[in-house]
Short mmCIF file of C-alpha atoms in Angstrom, two decimals:
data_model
loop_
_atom_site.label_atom_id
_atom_site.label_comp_id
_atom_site.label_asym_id
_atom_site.label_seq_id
_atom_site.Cartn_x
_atom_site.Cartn_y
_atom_site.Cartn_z
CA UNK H 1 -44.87 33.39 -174.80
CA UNK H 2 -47.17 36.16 -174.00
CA UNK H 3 -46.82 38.39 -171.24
CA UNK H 4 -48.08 37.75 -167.66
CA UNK H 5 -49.48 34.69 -166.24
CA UNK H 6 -49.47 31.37 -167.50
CA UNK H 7 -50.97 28.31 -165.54
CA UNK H 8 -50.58 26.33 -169.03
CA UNK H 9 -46.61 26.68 -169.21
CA UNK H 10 -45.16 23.91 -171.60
CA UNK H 11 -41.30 24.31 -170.45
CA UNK H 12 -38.70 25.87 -168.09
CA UNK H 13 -35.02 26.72 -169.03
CA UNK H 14 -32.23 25.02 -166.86
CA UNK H 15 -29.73 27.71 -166.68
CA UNK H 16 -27.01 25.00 -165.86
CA UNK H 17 -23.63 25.76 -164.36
CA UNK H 18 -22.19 28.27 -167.51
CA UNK H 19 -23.32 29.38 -170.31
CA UNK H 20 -19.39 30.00 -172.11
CA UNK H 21 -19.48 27.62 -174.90
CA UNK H 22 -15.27 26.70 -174.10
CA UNK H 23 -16.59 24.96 -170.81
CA UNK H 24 -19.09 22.89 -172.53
CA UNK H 25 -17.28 20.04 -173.28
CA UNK H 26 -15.17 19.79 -170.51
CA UNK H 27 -18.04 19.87 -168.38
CA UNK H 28 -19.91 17.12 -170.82
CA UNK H 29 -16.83 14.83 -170.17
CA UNK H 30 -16.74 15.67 -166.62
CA UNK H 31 -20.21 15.02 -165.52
CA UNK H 32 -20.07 11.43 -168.30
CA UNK H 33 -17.38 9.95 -166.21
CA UNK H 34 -18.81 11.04 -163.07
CA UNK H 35 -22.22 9.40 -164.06
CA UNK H 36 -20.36 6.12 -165.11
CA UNK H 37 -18.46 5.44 -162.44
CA UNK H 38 -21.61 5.80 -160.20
CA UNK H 39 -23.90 3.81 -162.08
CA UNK H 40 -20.98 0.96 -162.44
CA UNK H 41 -19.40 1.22 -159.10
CA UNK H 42 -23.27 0.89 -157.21
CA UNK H 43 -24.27 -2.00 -159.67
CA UNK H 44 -21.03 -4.15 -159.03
CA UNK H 45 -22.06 -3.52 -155.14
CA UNK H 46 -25.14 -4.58 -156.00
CA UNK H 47 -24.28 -7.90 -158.04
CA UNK H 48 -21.48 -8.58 -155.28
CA UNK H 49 -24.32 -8.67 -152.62
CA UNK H 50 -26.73 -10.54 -154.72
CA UNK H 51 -24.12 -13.15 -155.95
CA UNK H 52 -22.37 -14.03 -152.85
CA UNK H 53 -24.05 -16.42 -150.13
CA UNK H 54 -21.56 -15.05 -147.72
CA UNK H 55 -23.49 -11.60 -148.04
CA UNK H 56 -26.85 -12.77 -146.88
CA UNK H 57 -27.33 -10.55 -143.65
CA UNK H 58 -29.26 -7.58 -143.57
CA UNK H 59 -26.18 -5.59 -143.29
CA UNK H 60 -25.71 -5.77 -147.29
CA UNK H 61 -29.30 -6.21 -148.05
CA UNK H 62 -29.60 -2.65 -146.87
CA UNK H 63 -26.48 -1.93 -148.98
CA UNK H 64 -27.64 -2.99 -151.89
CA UNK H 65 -30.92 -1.29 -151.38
CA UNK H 66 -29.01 1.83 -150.96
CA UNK H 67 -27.07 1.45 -154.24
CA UNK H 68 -29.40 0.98 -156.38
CA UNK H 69 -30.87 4.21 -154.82
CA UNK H 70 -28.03 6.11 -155.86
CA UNK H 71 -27.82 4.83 -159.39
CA UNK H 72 -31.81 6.18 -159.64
CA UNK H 73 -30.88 9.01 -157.35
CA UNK H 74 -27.86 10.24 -159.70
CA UNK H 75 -30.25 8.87 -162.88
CA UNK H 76 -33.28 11.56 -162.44
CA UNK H 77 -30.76 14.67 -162.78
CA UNK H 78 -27.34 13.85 -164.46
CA UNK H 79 -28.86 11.96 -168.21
CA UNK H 80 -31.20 15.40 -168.81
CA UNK H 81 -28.55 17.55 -167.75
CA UNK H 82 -25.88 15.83 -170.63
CA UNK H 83 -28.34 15.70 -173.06
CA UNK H 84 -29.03 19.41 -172.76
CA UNK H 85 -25.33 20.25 -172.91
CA UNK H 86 -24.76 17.94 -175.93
CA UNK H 87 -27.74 19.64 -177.42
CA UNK H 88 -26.77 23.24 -176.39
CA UNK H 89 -30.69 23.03 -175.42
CA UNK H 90 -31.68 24.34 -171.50
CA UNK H 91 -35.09 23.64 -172.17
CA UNK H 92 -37.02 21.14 -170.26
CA UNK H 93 -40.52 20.43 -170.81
CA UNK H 94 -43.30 21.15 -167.70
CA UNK H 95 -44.48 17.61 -167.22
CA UNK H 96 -40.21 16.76 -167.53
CA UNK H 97 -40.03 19.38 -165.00
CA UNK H 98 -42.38 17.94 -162.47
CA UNK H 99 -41.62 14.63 -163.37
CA UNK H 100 -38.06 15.10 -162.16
CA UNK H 101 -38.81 16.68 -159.31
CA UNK H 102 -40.70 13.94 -157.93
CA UNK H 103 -38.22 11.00 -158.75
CA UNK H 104 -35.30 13.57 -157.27
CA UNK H 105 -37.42 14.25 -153.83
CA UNK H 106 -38.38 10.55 -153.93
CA UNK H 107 -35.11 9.04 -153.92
CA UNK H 108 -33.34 11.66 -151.49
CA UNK H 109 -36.56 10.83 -149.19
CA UNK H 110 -35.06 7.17 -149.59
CA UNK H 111 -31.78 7.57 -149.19
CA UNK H 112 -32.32 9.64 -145.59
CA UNK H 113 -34.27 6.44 -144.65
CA UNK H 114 -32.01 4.08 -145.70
CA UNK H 115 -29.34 5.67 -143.79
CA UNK H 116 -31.16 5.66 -140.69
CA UNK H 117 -32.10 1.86 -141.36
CA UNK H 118 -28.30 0.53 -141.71
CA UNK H 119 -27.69 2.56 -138.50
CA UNK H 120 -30.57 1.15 -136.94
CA UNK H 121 -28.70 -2.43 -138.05
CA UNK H 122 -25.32 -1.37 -136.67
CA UNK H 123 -27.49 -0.49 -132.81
CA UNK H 124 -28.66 -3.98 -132.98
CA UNK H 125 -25.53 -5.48 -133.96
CA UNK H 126 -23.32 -3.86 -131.61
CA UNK H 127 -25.26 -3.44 -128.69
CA UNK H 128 -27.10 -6.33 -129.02
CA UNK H 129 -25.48 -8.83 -131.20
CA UNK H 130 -26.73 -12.20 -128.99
CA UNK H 131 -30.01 -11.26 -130.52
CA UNK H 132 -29.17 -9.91 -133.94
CA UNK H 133 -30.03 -12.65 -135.96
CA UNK H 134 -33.37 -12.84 -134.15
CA UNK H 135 -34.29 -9.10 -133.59
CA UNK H 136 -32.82 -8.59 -137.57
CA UNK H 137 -34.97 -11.38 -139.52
CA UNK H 138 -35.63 -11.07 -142.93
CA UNK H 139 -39.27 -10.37 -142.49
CA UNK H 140 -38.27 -6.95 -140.52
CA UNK H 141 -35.66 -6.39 -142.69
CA UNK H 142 -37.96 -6.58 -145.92
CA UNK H 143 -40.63 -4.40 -144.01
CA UNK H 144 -37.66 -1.51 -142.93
CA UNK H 145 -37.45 -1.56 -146.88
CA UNK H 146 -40.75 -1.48 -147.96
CA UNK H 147 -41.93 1.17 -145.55
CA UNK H 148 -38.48 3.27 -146.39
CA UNK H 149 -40.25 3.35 -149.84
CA UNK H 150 -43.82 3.90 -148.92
CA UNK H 151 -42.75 7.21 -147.16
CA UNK H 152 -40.44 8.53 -149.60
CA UNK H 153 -43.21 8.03 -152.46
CA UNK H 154 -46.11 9.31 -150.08
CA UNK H 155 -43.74 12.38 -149.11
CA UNK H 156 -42.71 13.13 -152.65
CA UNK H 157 -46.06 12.76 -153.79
CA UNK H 158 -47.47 15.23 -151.26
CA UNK H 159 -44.74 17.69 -152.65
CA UNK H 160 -45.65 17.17 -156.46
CA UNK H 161 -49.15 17.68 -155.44
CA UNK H 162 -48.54 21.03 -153.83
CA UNK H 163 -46.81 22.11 -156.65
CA UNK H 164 -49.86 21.47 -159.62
CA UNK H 165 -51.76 23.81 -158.55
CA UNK H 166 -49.18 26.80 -159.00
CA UNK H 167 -49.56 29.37 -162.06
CA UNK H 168 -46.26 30.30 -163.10
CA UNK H 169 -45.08 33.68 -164.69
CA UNK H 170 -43.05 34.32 -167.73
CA UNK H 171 -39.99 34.28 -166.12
CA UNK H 172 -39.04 30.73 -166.36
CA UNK H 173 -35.59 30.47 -165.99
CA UNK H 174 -34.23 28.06 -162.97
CA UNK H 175 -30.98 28.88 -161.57
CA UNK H 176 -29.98 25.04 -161.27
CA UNK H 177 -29.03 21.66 -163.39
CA UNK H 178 -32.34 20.40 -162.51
CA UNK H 179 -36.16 20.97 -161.36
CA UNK H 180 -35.44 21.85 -157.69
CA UNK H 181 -38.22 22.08 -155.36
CA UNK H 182 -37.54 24.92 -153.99
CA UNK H 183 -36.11 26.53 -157.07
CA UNK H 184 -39.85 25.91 -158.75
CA UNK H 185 -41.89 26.86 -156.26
CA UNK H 186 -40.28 30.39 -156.34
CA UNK H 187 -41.02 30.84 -159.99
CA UNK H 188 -44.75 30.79 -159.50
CA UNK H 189 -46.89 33.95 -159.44
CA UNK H 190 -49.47 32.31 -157.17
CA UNK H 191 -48.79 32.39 -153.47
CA UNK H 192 -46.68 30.17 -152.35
CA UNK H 193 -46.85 30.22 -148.71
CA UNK H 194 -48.85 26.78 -148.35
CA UNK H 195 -45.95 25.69 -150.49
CA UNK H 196 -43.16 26.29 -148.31
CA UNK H 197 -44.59 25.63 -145.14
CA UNK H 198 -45.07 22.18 -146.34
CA UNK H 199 -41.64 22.17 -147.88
CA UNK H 200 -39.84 23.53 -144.78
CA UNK H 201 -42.19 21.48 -142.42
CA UNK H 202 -41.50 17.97 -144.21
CA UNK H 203 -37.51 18.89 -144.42
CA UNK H 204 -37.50 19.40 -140.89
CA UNK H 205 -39.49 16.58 -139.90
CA UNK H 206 -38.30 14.19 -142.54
CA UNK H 207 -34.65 15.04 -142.60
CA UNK H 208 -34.52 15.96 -138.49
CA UNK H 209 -35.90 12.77 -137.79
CA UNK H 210 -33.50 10.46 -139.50
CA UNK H 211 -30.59 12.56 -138.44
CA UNK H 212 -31.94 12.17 -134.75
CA UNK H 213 -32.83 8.48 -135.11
CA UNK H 214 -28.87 8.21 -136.61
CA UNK H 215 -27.72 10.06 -133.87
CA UNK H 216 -29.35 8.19 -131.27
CA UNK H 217 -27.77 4.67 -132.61
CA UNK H 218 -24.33 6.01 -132.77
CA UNK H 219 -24.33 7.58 -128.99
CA UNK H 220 -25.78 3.89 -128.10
CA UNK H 221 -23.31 2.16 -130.22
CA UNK H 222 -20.36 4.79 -129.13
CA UNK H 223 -21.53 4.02 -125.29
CA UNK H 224 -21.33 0.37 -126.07
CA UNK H 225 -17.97 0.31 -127.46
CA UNK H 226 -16.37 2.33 -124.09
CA UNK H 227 -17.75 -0.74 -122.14
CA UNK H 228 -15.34 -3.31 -124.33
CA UNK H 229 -12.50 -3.95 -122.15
CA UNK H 230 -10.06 -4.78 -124.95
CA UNK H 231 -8.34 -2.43 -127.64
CA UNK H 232 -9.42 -5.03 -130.26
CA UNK H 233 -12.93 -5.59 -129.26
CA UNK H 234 -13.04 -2.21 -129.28
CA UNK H 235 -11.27 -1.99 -133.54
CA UNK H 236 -13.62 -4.20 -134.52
CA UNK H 237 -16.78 -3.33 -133.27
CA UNK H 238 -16.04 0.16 -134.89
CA UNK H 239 -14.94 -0.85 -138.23
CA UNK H 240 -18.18 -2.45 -138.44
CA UNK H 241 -19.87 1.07 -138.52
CA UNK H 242 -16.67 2.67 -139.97
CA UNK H 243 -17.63 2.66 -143.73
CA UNK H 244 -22.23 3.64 -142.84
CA UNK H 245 -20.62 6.48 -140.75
CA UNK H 246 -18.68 7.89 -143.03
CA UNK H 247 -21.22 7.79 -145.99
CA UNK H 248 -23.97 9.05 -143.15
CA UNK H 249 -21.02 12.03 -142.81
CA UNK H 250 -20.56 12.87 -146.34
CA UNK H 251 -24.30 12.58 -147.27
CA UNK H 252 -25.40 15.13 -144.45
CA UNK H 253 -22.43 17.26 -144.51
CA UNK H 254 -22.69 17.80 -148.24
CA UNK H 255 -26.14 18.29 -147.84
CA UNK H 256 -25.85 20.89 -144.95
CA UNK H 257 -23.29 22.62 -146.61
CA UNK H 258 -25.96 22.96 -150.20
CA UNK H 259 -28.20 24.45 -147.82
CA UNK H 260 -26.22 26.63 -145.90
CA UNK H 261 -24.24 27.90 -149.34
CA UNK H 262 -27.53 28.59 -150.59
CA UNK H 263 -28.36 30.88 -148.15
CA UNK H 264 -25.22 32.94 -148.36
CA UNK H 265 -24.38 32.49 -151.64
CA UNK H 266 -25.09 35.85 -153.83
CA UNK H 267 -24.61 33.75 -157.19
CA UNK H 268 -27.13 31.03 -157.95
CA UNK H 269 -24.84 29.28 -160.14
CA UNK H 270 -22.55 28.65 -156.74
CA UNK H 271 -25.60 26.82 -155.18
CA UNK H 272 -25.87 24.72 -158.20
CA UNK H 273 -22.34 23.96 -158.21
CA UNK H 274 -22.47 23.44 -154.39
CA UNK H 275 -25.41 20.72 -155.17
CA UNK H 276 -22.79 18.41 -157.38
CA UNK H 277 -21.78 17.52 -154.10
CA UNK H 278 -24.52 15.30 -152.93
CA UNK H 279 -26.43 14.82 -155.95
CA UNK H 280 -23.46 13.29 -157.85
CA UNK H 281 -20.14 13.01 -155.75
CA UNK H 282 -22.11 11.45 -153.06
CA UNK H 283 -23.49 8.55 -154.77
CA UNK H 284 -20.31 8.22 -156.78
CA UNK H 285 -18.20 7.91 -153.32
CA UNK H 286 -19.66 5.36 -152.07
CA UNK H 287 -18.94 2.12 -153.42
CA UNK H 288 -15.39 3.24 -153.60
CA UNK H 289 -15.88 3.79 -149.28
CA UNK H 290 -17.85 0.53 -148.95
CA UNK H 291 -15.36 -1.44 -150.92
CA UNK H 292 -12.27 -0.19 -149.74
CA UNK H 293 -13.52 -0.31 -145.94
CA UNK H 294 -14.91 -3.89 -146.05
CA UNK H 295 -13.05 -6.54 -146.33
CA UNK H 296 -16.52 -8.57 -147.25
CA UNK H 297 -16.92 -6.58 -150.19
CA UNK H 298 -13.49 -6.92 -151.51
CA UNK H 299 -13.86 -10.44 -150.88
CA UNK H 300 -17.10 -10.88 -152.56
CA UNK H 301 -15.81 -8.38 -155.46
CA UNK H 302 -12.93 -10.97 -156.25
CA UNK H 303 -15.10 -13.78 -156.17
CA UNK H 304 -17.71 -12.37 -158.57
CA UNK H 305 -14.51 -11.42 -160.79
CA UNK H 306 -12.84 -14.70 -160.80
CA UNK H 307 -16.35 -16.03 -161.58
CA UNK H 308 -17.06 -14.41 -164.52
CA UNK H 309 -13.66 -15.19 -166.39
#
């Protein structure tokens, strides 16, 4: 490539997490089984939901919803990031590059309002559960969905959009597994101050908001379940909430702690390894917290099992 500018770039190298040839495989197997178990675990939640009648509520509508978001979720990094290692390749084409980018911002977009949906169901549930079925119809239900989506896409397309524009050097190297916003951006030769005050602006407003609109429903639901006399009321109103809480916990902590390693971290390749967390383990967690904290979906899990023998 020639020297200087280039607004007509054709790839970008994905510097990965090592380039020592011994760790190649090892990571190759690693980041397989990792991918396979997530896609697996999240469709089995999936066809549970879907199968059984006696998962009709909006409860595991969302749920389902939110698995198949972490199969596509884990899907727009992990595949391209095997296939280079198998290839000993780090190349990735431009149009890969942005394409990538916008599926990845896309579905993290949807799985922050997701999140703040199923909370949104627990509020109702616990604190008003005479009205559930009434407040919780499928028509809102479908709607919470759709406009979960509309967002994410409009958000991520606003992003990809920003990013077009940007002429990029000859230094193309990205410190990362995949095409990370922020990570791009900071390659281009152009300024990029439009670029991050956009970026910044949407993260705070965006990922602020559904934290807040999570944290409201849980001091609501936490000041509900104080006012149930009984120890048992009190058990299982919780363990309702138990298993959303503690994927809302790992999805935001991991995130946080990306973000904040980032920042500190010296060595690039620590952030990347730092992003495994939510960008893989995350998604892979789940169905092993939904299933082993709800007795529905073991239940349902059986059924489909016993069903198909």
């Amino acid at each position: 490539m020639e020297p200087g500018n280039d607004t007509r770039i054709s790839e970008f190298l994905l510097l990965g997490f090592s380039e020592e040839p011994e760790l190649q495989t090892f990571l190759f197997g690693l980041f397989l089984s990792m991918y396979l178990v997530t896609v697996l675990g999240n469709l089995l939640i999936i066809l549970a939901t879907v199968s059984d009648s006696h998962l009709r509520m909006p409860m595991y509508f969302f749920l389902s919803n939110l698995s198949f978001s972490d199969i596509c979720f884990t899907s727009t990094t992990v595949p391209k990031m095997l296939m280079n290692i198998q290839t000993r390749s780090k190349v990735i084409t431009y149009e890969g590059c942005i394409t990538q980018m916008h599926f990845f911002i896309l579905f993290v977009g949807l799985e922050d309002f997701l999140l703040t949906v199923m909370a949104y169901d627990r509020f109702v549930a616990i604190c008003h559960p005479l009205h559930y079925t009434v407040i919780m119809n499928h028509q809102l239900c479908v709607l919470l969905v759709l406009v979960s989506w509309v967002m994410s896409v409009l958000h991520s397309l606003l992003q990809t959009f920003m990013v077009l524009p940007l002429s990029f050097c000859t230094d193309l190297e990205i410190p990362h597994f995949f095409c990370e916003l922020n990570q791009v951006v900071h390659l281009a030769c152009s300024d990029t101050f439009l670029n991050d005050l956009v970026m910044y602006f949407a993260a705070g407003l965006l990922g602020g908001g559904t934290l807040c609109g999570i944290i409201y429903s849980y001091s609501k639901i936490v000041s509900t379940i104080q006012g149930i006399s009984s120890a048992q009321g009190k058990y299982k109103a919780f363990s309702t909430c138990a298993s959303h809480l503690s994927v809302v916990s790992l999805f935001y902590g991991t995130s946080l702690g990306v973000y904040l390693t980032s920042a500190a971290a010296q060595n690039s390749h620590s952030s990347a390894a730092a992003s495994v967390m939510y960008t893989v383990v995350t998604p892979m967690l789940n169905p092993f917290i939904y299933s082993l904290r709800n007795k529905d979906i073991k239940r349902a899990l059986r059924r489909f099992f016993r069903g198909n023998q």
